[in-house]
Structure formats: structure tokens, C-alpha cells
Tab-separated table of C-alpha atoms in Angstrom:
chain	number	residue	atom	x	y	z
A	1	UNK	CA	-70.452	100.905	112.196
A	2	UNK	CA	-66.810	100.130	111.735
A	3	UNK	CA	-67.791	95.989	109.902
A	4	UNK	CA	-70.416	98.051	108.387
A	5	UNK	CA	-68.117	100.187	106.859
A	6	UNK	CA	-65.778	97.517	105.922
A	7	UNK	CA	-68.467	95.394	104.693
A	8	UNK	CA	-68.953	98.794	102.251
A	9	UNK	CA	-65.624	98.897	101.171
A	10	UNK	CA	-65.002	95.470	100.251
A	11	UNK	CA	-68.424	95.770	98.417
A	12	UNK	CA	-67.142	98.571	96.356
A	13	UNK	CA	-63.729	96.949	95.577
A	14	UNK	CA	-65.305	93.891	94.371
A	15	UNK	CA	-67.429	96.132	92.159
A	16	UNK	CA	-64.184	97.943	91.171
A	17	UNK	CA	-62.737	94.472	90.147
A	18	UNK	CA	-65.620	93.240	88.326
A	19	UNK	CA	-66.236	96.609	86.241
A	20	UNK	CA	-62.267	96.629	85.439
A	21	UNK	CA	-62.561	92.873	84.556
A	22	UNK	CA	-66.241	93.690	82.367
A	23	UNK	CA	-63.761	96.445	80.916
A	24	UNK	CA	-60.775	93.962	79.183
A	25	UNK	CA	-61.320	93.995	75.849
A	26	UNK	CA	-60.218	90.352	74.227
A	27	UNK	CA	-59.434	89.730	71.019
A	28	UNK	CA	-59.881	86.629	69.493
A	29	UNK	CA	-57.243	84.796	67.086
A	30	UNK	CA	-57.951	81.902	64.959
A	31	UNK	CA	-54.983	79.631	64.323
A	32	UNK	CA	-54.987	76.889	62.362
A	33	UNK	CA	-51.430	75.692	62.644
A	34	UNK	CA	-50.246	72.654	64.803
A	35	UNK	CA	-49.967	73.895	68.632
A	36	UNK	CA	-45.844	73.560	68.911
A	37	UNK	CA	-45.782	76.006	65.621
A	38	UNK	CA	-43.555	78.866	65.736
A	39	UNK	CA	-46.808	81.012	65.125
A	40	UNK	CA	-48.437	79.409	68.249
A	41	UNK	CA	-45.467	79.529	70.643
A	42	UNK	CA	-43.429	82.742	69.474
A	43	UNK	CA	-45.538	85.052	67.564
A	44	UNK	CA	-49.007	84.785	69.256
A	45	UNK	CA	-47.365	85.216	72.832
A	46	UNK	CA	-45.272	87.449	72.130
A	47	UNK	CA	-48.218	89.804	70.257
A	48	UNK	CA	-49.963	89.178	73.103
A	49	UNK	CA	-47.451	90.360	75.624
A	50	UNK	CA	-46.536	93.607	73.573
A	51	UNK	CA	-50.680	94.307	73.818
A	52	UNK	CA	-51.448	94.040	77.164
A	53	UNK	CA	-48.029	96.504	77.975
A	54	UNK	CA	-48.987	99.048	75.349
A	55	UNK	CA	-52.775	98.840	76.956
A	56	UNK	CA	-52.173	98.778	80.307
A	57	UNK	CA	-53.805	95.045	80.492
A	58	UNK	CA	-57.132	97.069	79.137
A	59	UNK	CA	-56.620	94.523	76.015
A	60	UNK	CA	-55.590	91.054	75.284
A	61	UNK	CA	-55.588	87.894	73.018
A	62	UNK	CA	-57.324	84.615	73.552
A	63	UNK	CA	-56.074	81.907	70.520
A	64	UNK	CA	-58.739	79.551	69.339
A	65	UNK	CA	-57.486	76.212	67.259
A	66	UNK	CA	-59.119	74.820	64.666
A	67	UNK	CA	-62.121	77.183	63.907
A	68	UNK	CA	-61.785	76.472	60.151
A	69	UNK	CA	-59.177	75.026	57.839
A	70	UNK	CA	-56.431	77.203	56.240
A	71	UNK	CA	-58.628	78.625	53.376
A	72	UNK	CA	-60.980	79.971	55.094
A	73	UNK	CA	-59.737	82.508	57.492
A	74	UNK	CA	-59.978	85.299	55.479
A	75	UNK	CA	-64.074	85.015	55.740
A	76	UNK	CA	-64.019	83.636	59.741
A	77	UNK	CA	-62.171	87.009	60.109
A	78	UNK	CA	-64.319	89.156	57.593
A	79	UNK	CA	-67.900	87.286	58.949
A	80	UNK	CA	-67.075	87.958	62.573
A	81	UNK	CA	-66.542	84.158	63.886
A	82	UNK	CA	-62.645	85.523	65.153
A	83	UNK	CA	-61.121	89.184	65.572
A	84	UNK	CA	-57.507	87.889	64.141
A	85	UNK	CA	-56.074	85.401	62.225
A	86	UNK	CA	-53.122	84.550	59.826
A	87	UNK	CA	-53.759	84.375	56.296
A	88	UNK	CA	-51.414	82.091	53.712
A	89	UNK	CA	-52.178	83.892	50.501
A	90	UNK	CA	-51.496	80.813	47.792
A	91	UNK	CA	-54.601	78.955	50.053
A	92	UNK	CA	-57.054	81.571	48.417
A	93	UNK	CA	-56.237	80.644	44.672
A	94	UNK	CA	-57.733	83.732	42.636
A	95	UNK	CA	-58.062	86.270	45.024
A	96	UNK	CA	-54.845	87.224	45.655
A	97	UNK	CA	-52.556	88.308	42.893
A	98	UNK	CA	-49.917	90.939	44.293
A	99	UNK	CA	-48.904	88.993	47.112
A	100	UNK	CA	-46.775	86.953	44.715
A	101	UNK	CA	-44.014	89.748	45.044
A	102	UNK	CA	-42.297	88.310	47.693
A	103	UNK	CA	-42.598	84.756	46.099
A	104	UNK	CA	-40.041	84.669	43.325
A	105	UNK	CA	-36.490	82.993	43.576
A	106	UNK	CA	-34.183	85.521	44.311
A	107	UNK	CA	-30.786	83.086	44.121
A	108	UNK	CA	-29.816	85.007	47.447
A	109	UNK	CA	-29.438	84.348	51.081
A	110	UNK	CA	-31.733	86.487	53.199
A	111	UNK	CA	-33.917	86.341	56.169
A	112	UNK	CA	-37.206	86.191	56.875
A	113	UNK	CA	-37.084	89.182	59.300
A	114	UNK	CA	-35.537	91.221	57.045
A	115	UNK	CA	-38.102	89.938	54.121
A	116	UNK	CA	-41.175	90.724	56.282
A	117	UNK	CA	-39.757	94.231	57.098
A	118	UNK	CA	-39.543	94.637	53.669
A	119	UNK	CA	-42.726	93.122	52.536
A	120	UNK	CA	-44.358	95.194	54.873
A	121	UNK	CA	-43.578	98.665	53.703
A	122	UNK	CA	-44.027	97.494	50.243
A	123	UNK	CA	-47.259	96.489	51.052
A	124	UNK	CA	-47.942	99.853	52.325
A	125	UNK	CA	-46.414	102.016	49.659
A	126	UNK	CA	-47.552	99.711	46.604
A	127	UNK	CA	-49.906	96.957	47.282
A	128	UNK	CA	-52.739	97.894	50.504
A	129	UNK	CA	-54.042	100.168	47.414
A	130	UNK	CA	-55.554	97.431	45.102
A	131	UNK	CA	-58.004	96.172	47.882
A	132	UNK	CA	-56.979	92.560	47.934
A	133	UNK	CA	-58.172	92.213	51.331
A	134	UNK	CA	-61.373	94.117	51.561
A	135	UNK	CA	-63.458	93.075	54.468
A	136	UNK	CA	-60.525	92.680	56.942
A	137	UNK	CA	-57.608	95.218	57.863
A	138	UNK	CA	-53.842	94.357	57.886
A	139	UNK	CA	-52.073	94.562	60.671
A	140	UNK	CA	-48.529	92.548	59.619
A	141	UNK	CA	-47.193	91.072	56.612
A	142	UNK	CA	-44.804	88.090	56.380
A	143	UNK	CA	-42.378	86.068	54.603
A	144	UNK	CA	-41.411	82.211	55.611
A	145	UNK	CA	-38.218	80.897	55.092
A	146	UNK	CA	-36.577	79.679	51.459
A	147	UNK	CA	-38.841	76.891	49.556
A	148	UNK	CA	-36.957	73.546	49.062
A	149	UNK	CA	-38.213	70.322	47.666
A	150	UNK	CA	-37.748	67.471	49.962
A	151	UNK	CA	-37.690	63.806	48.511
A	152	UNK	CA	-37.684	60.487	49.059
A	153	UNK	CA	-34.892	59.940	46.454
A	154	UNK	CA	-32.233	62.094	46.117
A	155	UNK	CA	-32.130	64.665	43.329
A	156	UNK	CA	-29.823	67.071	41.817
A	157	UNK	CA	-30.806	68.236	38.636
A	158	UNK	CA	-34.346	69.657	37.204
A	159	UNK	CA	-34.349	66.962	34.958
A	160	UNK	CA	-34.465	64.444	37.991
A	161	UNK	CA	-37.870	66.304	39.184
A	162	UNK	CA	-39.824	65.830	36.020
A	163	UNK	CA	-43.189	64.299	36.567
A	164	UNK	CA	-42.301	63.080	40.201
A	165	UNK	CA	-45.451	63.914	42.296
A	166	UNK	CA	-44.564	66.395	44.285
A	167	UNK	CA	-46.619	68.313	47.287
A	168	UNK	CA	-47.413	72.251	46.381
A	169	UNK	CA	-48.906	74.501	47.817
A	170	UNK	CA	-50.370	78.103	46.073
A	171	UNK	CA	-49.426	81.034	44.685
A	172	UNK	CA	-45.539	80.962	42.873
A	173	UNK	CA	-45.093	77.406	44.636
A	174	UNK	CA	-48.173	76.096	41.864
A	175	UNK	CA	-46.953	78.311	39.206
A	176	UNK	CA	-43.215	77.106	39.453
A	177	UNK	CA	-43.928	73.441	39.759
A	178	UNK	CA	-46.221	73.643	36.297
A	179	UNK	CA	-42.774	75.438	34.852
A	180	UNK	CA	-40.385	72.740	36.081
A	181	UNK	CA	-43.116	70.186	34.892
A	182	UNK	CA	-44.106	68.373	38.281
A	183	UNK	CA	-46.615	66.516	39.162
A	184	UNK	CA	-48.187	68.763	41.560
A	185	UNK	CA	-50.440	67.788	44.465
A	186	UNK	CA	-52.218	70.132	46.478
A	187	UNK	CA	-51.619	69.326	49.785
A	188	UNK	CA	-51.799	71.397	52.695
A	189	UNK	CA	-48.298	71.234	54.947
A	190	UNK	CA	-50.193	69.171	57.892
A	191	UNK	CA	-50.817	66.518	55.033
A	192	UNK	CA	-47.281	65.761	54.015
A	193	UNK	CA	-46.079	63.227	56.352
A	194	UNK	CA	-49.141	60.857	55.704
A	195	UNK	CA	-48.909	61.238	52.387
A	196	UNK	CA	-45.266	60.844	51.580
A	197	UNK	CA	-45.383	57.886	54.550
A	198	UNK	CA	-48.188	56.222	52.460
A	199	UNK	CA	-46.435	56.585	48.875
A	200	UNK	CA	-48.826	59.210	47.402
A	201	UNK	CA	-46.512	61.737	46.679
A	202	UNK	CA	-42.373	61.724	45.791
A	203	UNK	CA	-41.431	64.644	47.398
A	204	UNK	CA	-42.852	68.265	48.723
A	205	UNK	CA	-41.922	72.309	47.828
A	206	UNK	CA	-41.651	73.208	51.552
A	207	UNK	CA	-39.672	75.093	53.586
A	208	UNK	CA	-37.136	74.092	56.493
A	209	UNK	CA	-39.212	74.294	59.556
A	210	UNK	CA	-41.238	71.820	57.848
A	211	UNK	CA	-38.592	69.177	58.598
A	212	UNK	CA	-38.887	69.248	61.950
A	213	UNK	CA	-42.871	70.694	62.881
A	214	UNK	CA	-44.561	68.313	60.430
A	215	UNK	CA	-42.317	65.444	60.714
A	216	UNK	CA	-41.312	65.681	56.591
A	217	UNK	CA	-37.467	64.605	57.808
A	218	UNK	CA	-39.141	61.108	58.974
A	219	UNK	CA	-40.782	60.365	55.089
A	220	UNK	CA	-38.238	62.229	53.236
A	221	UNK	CA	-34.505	61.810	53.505
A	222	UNK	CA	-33.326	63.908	50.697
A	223	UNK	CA	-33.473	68.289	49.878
A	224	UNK	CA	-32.731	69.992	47.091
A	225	UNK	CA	-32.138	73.136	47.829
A	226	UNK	CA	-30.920	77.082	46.138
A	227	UNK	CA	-29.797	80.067	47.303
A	228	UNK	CA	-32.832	81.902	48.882
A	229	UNK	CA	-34.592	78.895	48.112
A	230	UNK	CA	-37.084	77.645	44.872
A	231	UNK	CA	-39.789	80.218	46.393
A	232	UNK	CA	-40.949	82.142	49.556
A	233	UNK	CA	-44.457	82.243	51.310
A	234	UNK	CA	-46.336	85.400	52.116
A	235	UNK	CA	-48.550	85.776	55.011
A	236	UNK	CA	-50.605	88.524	56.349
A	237	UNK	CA	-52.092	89.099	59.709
A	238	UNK	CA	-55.437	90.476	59.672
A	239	UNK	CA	-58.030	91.998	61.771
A	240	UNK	CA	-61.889	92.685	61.920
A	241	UNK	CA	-62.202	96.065	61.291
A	242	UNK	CA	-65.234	96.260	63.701
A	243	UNK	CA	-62.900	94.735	66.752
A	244	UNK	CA	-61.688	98.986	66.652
A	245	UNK	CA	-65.353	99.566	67.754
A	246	UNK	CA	-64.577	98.216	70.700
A	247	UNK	CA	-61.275	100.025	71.879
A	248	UNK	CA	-60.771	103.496	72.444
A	249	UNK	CA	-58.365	105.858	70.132
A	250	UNK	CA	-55.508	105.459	72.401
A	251	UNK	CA	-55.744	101.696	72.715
A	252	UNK	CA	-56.156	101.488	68.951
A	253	UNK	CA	-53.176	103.468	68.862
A	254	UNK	CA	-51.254	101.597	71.212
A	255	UNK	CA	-52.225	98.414	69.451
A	256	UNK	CA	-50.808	99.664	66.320
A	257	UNK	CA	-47.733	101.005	67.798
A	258	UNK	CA	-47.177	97.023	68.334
A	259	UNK	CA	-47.982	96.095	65.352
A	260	UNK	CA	-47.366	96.613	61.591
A	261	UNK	CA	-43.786	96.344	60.877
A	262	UNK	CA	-42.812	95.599	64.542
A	263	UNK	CA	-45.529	92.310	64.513
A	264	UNK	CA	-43.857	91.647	60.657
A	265	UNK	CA	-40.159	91.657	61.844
A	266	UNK	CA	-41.689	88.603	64.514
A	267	UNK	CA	-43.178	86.796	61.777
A	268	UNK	CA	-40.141	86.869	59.831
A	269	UNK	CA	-38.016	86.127	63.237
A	270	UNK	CA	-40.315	83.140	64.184
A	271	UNK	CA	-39.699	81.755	60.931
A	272	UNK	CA	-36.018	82.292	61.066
A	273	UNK	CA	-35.750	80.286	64.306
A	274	UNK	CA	-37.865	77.339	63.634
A	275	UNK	CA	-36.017	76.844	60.192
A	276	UNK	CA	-33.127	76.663	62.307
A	277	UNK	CA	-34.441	73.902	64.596
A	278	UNK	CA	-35.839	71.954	61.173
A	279	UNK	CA	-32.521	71.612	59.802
A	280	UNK	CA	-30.781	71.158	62.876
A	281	UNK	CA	-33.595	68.447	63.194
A	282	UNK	CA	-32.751	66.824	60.338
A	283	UNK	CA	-28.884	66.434	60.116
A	284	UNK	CA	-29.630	65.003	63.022
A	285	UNK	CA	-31.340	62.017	61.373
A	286	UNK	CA	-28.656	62.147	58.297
A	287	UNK	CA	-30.493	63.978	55.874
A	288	UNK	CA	-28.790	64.999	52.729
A	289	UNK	CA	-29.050	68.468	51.286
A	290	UNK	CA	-28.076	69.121	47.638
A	291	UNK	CA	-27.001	72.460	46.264
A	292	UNK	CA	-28.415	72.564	42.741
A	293	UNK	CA	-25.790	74.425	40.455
A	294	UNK	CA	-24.905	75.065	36.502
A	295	UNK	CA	-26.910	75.079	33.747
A	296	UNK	CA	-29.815	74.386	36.343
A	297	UNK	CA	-29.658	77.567	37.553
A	298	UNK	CA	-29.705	79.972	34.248
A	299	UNK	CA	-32.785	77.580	33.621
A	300	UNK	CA	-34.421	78.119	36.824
A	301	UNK	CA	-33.790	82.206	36.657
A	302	UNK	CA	-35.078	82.145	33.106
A	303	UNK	CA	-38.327	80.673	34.525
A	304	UNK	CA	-38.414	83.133	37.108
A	305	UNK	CA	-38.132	85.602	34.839
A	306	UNK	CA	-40.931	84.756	32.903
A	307	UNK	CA	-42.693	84.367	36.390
A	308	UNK	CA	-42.206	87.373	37.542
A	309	UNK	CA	-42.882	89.751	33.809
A	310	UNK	CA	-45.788	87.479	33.485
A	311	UNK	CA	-46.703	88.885	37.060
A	312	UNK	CA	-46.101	92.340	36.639
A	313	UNK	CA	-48.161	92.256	33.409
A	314	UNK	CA	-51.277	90.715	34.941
A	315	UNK	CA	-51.223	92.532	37.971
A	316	UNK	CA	-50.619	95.854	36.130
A	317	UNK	CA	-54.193	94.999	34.070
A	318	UNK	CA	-55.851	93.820	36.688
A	319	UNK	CA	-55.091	95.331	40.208
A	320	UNK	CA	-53.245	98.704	38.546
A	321	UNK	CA	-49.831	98.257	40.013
A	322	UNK	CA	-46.675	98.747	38.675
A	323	UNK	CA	-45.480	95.474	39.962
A	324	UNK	CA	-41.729	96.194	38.754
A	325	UNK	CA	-41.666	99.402	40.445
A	326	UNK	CA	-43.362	97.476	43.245
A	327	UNK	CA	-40.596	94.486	43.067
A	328	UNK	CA	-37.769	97.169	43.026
A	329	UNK	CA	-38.745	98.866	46.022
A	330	UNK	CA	-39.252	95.861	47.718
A	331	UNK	CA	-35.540	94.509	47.113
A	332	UNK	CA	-34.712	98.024	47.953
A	333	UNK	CA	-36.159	97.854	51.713
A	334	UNK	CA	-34.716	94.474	51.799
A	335	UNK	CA	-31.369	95.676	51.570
A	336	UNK	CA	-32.396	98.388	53.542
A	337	UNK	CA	-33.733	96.611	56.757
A	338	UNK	CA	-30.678	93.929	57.041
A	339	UNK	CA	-28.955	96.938	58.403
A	340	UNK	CA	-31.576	98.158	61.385
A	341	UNK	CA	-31.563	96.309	64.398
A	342	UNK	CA	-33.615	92.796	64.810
A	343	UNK	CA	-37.206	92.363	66.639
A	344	UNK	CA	-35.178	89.727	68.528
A	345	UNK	CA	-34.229	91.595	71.899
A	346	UNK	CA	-38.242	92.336	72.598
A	347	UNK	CA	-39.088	89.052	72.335
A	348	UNK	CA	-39.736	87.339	75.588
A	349	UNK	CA	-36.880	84.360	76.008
A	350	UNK	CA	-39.939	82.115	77.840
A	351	UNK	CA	-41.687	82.136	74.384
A	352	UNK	CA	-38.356	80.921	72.276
């Protein structure tokens, strides 16, 4: 009676297990980024981590590489194929518009945490109304580090970038480059080194991390560089909006506790620290980085300028923003969230 009564028990908490295990709800993130990127080793992880806390282990992440090339996560996210992914906006050429805000030289210092705070609420009080990204929901918004160009030979001036073949990307990168008359070549990041090793290109509008994850400090000795640098990036995390199907209310809410401008503040954090490491990476290797000053710089805010009326025009027509009121706010809460306290104490030091 007693084994049989053991036997019963240990039946039952087997069952217990496998129902509890049946119960985890996973998540799955498509990441198309290099393994050893910031995105992979910090903000994934770290996401991760916060989830299965707020949830009681009820849900977690499982990253998938390479289900599809940059451009097309929005639609492996919006079709099903992955629950989560990490969308660069200037990949999608056309469909995005007001995620340019962030983009625009600002010929100031500033971080990326502090820039993805910011980005975030702005995206919530000015931009999540135009329905850019219909068919997913967005649960962080980001901002990389400052754009520099990097170069074989070593330039100084505007004038010295003229018609020199130079890697861009989308969004104010491409707009910028056809305003300072490059050469642009539409490369994605992981593309660089073998294309400035094999002579294709001159140079590449990057940004520091890039020195050191893609191996640009190896092809390219040289950076020109500006205060708050020639451009920024902007990112967005987004979900399937059926993956909320799946969890209850409370996990939802936990989920989203985590999220949103906590999850932007790491993006902006990763990027922070893995700029570090790329220029750390390359003064290592005696790289030279030039400050590009005078007349180049009334030149270079006139274009940006332009850039950014052009902008507010277009996306005032077509998405019905008031993309001044939209970029004012936006420098406002920048301002605003370099005095609250960094994401950087809840980030787990194993994942840094």
C-alpha cells in the first residue's frame, strides 16, 4: 500500500511538472545581428531575465538567428514566422517616414539611453498615432550611437568626401549622403569589412560599435567624426499582437511593466557600451579620429535644416503629424531623461 502510494505520488508530481512545463509560454525573437552583438549578449538576456521575474518563469524568450535578412522582419513578425524581433527603420525604404525624428544631426553630445528614453515617449505622445507599424505592436524604441564616416584615407573637410563611395545605410543616413554628394552604396553593416577589404567602397556612415563588432577598424584606419555624430539610427522592438492570445492579463501586464521605456533605456544602454568597446578597439590599432570644424559645420547644419523642414513638411501631408511639435518634444524629454537614473543597475553584470 505504502510503494503503491508512493508510486501515486510521484505519478502526480511528474504530471504536475509536465502540465507546469506544457504551461511556459515562449516567445520567439528573430535576430539578425552577428551573435557577439550588443543586442544578442546585453539586450536579449537581459529582456529575457526581466520576463521570466515579472512572470514567475510562466514566460520566456527563445532567440532564433538568421530567420530572414534585416528587411524583412517587420513581415516574419507581422506573418507569424517569430513573436519578436528588432526592426532598423532606414532597411524598409518607404514605409517609414516619422522615424526620421531621431535621425538628424544635433551637433551635441548625448547618449543613447537617454535618446531611446526620449524617443520612446515621443513615439507615444506623437508618432504610434500615424500607424507606421500596423500589423505588429511596439514594445521599445531605440536610438544607436552618433553616425561617423570611417575611411580608408583620412578626411577633414566635406569637400574631401565628394564622390568617394561611401557605405549608407537608410533613412537620414541616404538622405544626408545625397546632400553632401557621396557616392552612396547600400550596404548592410555585416557587408562593410568585405567590401572596404576588397576596394569597393572608400569609406562607410556607421557608428562606433561598428569598429570593433564588424571589424570596420581592420579596412578603415581613418573617422571623421561631429558632435552627436553626422546622424543617429532608430530601432523599434516589436511584437505579434496575437503572441497576447496566449498570456493571461496579468502576464501581459507584467510583460509590459518590463518593457516600453524600461526595454528602450537597454537599447540605448547596449549601444552606449559597445560604442565604448569600438573605440576603445580601435585606438588600440592607431586609428585616427578627426573633429570636423568651421565653415563645415554652418554647412552641415544648413543641410540639416533643410533635412529636417523638408521632414516635417512631408510627414505633416502624409502621416498628419506636426513633426516640429513632434521634434520639440522629443529634445524636450531628452533633456529631461539625462537627469533620471540609468537602466544600468538592473542589468545583470554576467550579460555585460
Amino acid at each position: 500500500m505504502r510503494k503503491t502510494a508512493n508510486l501515486l505520488i510521484g505519478a502526480l508530481a511528474a504530471a504536475s511538472l509536465s502540465v507546469a512545463a506544457q504551461a511556459q509560454t515562449t516567445i520567439t525573437v528573430s535576430t539578425w545581428a552577428g551573435p557577439n552583438h550588443g543586442i544578442n549578449t546585453i539586450v536579449w538576456p537581459t529582456w529575457k531575465a526581466w520576463i521570466e521575474e515579472a512572470t514567475e518563469g510562466r514566460v520566456t524568450l527563445d532567440v532564433v538567428h538568421d530567420m530572414g535578412p534585416p528587411a524583412s522582419q517587420m513581415e516574419i513578425v507581422a506573418d507569424g514566422i517569430a513573436d519578436a524581433t528588432w526592426v532598423f527603420h532606414g532597411y524598409n525604404t518607404g514605409r517609414f517616414e516619422l522615424t526620421k525624428l531621431p535621425e538628424f544631426p544635433t551637433f551635441e553630445d548625448f547618449s543613447s539611453e537617454h535618446a531611446s528614453a526620449a524617443y520612446w515617449r515621443t513615439h507615444q505622445e506623437h508618432l504610434a498615432q500615424a500607424g507606421e507599424h500596423r500589423g505588429v505592436d511596439v514594445v521599445a524604441a531605440g536610438v544607436h550611437g552618433p553616425g561617423w564616416i570611417f575611411s580608408r584615407e583620412q578626411y577633414s573637410t566635406l569637400d574631401d568626401l565628394m564622390s568617394k563611395r561611401i557605405r549608407v545605410g537608410g533613412g537620414v543616413m541616404g538622405d544626408l549622403s545625397n546632400a553632401l554628394e557621396l557616392t552612396g552604396v547600400a550596404l548592410p553593416p555585416t557587408s562593410v569589412y568585405e567590401a572596404g577589404s576588397q576596394g569597393v567602397i572608400d569609406g562607410a556612415m556607421l557608428v562606433p560599435e561598428g569598429l570593433r563588432s564588424f571589424r570596420v577598424a581592420e579596412v578603415f584606419p581613418h573617422t571623421l567624426k561631429v558632435d552627436g555624430g553626422f546622424y543617429r539610427g532608430s530601432f523599434t522592438i516589436v511584437v505579434n499582437p496575437t503572441i497576447w492570445d496566449r498570456i493571461s492579463p496579468e502576464d501581459r501586464e507584467a510583460i509590459e511593466a518590463v518593457s516600453g521605456e524600461r526595454l528602450s533605456r537597454l537599447f540605448g544602454y547596449m549601444m552606449d557600451t559597445v560604442d565604448v568597446r569600438g573605440v576603445a578597439f580601435a585606438e588600440e590599432r592607431g586609428h585616427t579620429f578627426t573633429e570636423l570644424n568651421g565653415s563645415d559645420l554652418d554647412t552641415l547644419r544648413d543641410i540639416s535644416d533643410a533635412l529636417v523642414q523638408e521632414w516635417a513638411e512631408t510627414v505633416s501631408e502624409s502621416r498628419g503629424v506636426d513633426g516640429l511639435a513632434a521634434m520639440q518634444y522629443f529634445h524636450e524629454q531628452l533633456a529631461a531623461a539625462a537627469e533620471e537614473e540609468s537602466v544600468a543597475s538592473l542589468v545583470p553584470q554576467e550579460f555585460l
